[in-house]
Coordinates of C-alpha atoms in Angstrom, one line a residue:
X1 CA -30.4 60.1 125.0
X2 CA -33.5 62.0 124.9
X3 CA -35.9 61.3 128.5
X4 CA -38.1 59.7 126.7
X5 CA -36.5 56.9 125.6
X6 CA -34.5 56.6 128.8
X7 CA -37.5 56.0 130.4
X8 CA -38.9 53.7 128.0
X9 CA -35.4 51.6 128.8
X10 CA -35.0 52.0 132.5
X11 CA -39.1 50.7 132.5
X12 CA -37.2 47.8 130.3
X13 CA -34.6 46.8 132.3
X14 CA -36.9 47.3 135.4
X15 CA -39.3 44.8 134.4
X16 CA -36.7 42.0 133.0
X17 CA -35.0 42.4 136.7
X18 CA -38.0 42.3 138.8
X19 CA -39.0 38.9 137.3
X20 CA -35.5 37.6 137.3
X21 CA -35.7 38.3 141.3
X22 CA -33.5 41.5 141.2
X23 CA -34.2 44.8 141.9
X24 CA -33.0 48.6 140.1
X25 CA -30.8 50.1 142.6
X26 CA -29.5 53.1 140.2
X27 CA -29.7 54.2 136.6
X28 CA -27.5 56.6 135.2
X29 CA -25.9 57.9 132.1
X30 CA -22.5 56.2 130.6
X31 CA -20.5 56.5 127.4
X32 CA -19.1 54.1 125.1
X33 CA -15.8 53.3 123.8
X34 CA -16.2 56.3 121.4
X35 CA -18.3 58.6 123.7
X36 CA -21.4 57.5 122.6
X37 CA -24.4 57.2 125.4
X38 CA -25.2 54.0 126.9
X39 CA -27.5 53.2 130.0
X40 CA -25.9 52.4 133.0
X41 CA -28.1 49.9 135.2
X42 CA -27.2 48.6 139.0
X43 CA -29.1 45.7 139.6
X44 CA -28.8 44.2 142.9
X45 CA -31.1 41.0 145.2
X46 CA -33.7 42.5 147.3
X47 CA -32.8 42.7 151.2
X48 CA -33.5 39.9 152.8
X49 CA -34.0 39.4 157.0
X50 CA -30.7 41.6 158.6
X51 CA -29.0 42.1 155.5
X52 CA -29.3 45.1 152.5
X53 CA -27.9 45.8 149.2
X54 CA -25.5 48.0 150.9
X55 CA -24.1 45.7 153.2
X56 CA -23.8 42.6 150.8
X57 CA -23.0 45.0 148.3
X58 CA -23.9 42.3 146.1
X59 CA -24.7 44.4 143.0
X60 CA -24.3 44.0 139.5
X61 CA -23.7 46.4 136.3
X62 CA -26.0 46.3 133.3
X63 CA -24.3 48.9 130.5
X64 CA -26.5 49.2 127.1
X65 CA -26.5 51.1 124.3
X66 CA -28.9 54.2 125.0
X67 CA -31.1 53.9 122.3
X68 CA -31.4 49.7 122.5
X69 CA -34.7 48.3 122.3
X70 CA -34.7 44.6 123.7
X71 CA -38.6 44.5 125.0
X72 CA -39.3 42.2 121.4
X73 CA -40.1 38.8 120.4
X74 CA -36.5 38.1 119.4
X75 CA -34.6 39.7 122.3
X76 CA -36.4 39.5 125.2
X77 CA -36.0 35.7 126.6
X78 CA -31.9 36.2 126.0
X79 CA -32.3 39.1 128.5
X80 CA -35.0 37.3 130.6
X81 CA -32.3 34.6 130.8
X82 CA -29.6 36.4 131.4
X83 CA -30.7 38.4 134.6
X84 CA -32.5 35.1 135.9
X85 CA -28.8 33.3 136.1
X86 CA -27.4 36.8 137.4
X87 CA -29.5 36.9 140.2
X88 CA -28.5 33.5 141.2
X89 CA -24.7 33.9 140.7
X90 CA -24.9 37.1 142.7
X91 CA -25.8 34.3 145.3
X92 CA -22.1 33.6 145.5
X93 CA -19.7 34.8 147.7
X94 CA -18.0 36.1 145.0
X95 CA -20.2 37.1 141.8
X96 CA -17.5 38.2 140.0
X97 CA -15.5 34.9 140.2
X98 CA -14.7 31.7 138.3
X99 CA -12.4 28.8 138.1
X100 CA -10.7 27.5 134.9
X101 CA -10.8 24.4 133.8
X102 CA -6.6 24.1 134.2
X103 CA -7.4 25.5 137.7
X104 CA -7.0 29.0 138.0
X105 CA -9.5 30.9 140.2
X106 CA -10.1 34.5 138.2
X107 CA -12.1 36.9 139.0
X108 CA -13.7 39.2 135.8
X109 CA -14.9 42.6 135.4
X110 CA -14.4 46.4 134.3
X111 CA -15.4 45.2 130.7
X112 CA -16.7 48.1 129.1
X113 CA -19.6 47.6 126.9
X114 CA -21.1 47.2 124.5
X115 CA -18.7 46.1 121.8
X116 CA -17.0 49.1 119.6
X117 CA -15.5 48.5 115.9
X118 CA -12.0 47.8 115.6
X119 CA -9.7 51.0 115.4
X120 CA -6.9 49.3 113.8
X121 CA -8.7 48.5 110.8
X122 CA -9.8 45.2 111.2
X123 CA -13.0 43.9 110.2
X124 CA -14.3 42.8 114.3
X125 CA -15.9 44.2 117.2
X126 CA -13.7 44.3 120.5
X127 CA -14.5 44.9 123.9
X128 CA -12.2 45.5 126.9
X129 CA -12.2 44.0 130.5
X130 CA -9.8 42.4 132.9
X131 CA -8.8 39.6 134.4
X132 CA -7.5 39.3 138.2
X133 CA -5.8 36.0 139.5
X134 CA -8.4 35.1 142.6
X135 CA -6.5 33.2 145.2
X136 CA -7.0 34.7 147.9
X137 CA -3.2 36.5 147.6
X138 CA -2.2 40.1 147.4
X139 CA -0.2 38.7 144.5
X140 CA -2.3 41.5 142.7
X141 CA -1.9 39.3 138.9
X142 CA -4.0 40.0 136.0
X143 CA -3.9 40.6 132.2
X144 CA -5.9 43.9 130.5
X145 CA -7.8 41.9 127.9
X146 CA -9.5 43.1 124.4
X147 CA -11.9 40.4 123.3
X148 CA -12.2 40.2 119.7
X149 CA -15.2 38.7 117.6
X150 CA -15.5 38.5 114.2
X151 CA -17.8 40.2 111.8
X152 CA -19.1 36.3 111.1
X153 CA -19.2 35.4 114.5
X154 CA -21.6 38.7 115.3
X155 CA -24.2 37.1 112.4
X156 CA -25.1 34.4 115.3
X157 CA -25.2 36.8 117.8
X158 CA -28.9 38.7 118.5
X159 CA -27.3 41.3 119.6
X160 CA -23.8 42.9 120.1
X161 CA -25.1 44.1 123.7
X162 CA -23.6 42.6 127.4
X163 CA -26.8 40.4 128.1
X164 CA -26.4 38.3 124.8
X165 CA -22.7 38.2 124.6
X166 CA -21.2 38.1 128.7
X167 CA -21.2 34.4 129.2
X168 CA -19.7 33.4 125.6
X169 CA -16.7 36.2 125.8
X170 CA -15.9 34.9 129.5
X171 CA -15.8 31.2 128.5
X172 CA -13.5 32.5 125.6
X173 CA -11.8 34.2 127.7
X174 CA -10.8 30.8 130.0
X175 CA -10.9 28.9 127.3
X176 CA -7.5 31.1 126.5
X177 CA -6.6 30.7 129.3
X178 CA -6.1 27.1 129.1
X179 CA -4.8 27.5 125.9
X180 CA -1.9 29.2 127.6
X181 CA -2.3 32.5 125.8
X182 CA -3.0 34.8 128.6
X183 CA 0.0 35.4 131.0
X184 CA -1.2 36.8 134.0
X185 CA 1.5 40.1 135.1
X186 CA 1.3 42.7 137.5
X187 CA 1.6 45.3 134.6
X188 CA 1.1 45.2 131.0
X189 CA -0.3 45.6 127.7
X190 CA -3.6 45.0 127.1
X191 CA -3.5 41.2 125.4
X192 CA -6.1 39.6 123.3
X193 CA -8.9 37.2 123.3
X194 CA -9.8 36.0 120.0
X195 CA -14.1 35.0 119.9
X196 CA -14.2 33.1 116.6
X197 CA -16.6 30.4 115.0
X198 CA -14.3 27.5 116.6
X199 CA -16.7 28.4 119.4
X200 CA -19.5 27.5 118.0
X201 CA -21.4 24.7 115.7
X202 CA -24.3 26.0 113.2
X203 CA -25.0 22.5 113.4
X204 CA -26.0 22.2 116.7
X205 CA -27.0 25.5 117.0
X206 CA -24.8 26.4 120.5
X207 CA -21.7 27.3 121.6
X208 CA -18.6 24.7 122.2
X209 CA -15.8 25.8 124.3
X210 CA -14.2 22.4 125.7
X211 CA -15.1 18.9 125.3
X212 CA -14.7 17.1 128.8
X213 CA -15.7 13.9 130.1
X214 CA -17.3 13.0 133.7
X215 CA -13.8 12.6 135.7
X216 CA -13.4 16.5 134.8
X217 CA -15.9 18.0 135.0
X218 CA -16.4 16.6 138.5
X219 CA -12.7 17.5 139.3
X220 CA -13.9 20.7 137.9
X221 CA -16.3 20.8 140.1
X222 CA -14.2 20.5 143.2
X223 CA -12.3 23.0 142.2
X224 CA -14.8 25.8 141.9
X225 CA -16.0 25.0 145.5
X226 CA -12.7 24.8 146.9
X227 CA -12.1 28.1 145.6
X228 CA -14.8 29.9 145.3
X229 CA -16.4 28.6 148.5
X230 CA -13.8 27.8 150.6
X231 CA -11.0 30.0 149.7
X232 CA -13.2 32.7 148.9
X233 CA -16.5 32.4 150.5
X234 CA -16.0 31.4 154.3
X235 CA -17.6 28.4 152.9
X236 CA -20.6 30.0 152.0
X237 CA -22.3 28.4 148.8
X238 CA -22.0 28.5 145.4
X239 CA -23.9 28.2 142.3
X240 CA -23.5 25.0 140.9
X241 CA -26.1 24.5 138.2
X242 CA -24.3 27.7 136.1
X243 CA -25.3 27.4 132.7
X244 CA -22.2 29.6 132.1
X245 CA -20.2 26.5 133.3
X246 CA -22.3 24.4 131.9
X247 CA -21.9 25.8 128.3
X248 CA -17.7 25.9 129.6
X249 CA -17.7 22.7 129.5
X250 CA -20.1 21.7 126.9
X251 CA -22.7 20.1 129.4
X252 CA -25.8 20.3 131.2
X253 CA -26.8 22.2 134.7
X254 CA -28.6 19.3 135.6
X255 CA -25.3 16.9 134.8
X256 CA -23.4 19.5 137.1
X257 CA -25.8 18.8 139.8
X258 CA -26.0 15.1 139.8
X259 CA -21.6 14.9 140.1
X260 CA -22.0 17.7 143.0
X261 CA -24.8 15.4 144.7
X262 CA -22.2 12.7 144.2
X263 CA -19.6 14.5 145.9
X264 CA -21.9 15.6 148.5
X265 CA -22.2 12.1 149.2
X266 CA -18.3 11.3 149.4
X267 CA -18.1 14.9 152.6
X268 CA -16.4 16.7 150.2
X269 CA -19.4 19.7 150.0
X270 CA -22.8 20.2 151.7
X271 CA -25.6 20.3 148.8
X272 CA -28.4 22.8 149.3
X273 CA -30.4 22.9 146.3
X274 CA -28.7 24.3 143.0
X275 CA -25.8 25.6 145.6
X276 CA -22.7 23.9 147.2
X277 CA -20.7 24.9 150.2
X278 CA -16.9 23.7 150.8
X279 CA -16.5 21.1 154.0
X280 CA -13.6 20.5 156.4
X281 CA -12.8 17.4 153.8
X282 CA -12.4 19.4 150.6
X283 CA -10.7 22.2 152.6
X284 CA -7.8 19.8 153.4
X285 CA -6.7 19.3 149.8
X286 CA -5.3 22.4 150.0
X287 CA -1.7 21.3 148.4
X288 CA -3.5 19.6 146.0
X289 CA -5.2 22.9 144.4
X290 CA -2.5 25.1 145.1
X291 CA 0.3 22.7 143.0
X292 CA -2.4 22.9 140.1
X293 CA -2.7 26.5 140.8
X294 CA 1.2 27.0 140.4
X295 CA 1.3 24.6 137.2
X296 CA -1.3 26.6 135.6
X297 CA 0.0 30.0 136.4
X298 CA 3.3 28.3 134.8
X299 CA 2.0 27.4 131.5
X300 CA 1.0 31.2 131.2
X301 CA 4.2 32.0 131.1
X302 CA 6.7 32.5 128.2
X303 CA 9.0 29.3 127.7
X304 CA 12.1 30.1 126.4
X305 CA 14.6 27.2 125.1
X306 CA 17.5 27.4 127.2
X307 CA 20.2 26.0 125.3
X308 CA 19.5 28.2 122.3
X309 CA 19.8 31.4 124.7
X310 CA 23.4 29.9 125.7
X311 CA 24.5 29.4 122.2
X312 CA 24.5 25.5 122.1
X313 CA 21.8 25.0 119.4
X314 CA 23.0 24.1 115.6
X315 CA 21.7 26.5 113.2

């Protein structure tokens, strides 16, 4: 990457971050999936009072492809976007977290963008991460994952960088999950995570991961604070009004908010704007989330029919 346009990038990025709150706390040089150059970009919140970036280290990774250009008309707000909601998920405890909708806290990250062509052939684009099992155990559980999207699928996207595809590849990615097709181990192959055009309507013009009605979302809802804040967080707040959620579960931010002001109501979580925080109350259903923590983890794993491994099935 020649200094020039590094510059020109870095200036980018630097803008975009400074009026999504954040600030540029490091730029350096990467390389792709195929040793290609990308930009490397550590965003972090500015300190505030006693704390730092250091001590919160509270920091996020931007990777791009050196020579991307996304200061236009067409890919600017995407980017605008994204960093605005980064800045308020790095707000949580646990930036890195999220809770499925069958009720498996996860955490996400080492995903190594941008997106690189298939090498087996096949006509997609595939990116790498992981996922880690988030309860608070040194169970140490994940799944190496390869996320997959389709040469069709990349035709709706603006562009095949981290800003404009993070939040649809980690909703496919729990959206799997409840499907029951990733099995959390504490080794393994890397396992994929098929992005198709089931995940989205040309119709409508957005993304659909999982049709849910009010009872779970809200039960959702509980969930990600119990976890998140509670489990997690010392109780510390979380972003509720996630549009990554939101888009989950094929709602609005401003529906998540009105079932969290609900539940503030009920003593189950203390409101503060756009953030919750986990009380005593929802702290006690404990057994509760842990049973739908161990019947999640469950339907991960391979079923095998025991009679046939006996012998007693007819054939």
């Amino acid at each position: 990457m020649s200094v020039a346009s590094k510059s020109t990038l870095a200036s980018s990025v630097q803008a975009a971050a400074a009026q999504a709150g954040l600030v540029l706390v490091s730029s350096t040089e990467g390389s792709d999936f195929h040793g290609q150059p990308t930009a490397v970009f550590e965003l972090g919140l500015p300190p505030s009072g006693q704390s730092s970036l250091e001590s919160t280290g509270r920091t996020l990774k931007l990777e791009l492809t050196s020579t991307f250009e996304f200061d236009k008309p067409d890919l600017l707000p995407a980017i605008t976007a994204h960093l605005a909601g980064e800045a308020k998920r790095l707000r949580n405890p646990r930036p890195e977290c999220y809770v499925t909708l069958a009720g498996l806290p996860i955490a996400l990250g080492k995903f190594q963008w941008p997106f690189h062509r298939s090498t087996s052939g096949a006509d997609t684009y595939i990116v790498h991460g992981e996922m880690h099992l988030a309860d608070g155990s040194t169970q140490n559980l994940h799944a190496k994952l390869a996320a997959s999207v389709t040469l069709t699928f990349a035709e709706i996207v603006p562009a095949m960088e981290q800003p404009y595809a993070e939040s649809f590849v980690y909703n496919a990615v729990r959206k799997t999950v409840d499907y029951g097709q990733l099995e959390l181990l504490k080794s393994g192959n890397r396992q994929p995570v098929p992005v198709t055009t089931r995940y989205y309507s040309r119709w409508q013009k957005k993304f659909l991961f999982t049709e849910t009605t009010d009872a779970e979302r809200l039960e959702y809802l509980l969930r990600k604070v119990y976890w998140l804040s509670g489990v997690l967080g010392e109780s510390k707040p979380v972003w509720i009004a996630d549009p990554r959620d939101a888009q989950y579960l094929n709602t609005t931010e401003e529906d998540l908010l009105r079932m969290a002001g609900h539940e503030a109501g009920e003593g189950l979580m203390v409101l503060d704007g756009e953030f919750a925080a986990a009380t005593p109350a929802l702290l006690a259903r404990a057994p509760e989330y842990q049973a739908k923590l161990e019947e999640a983890l469950n339907f991960t794993k391979p079923q095998f029919n025991e009679s046939m491994r006996s012998g007693h099935a007819n054939m």
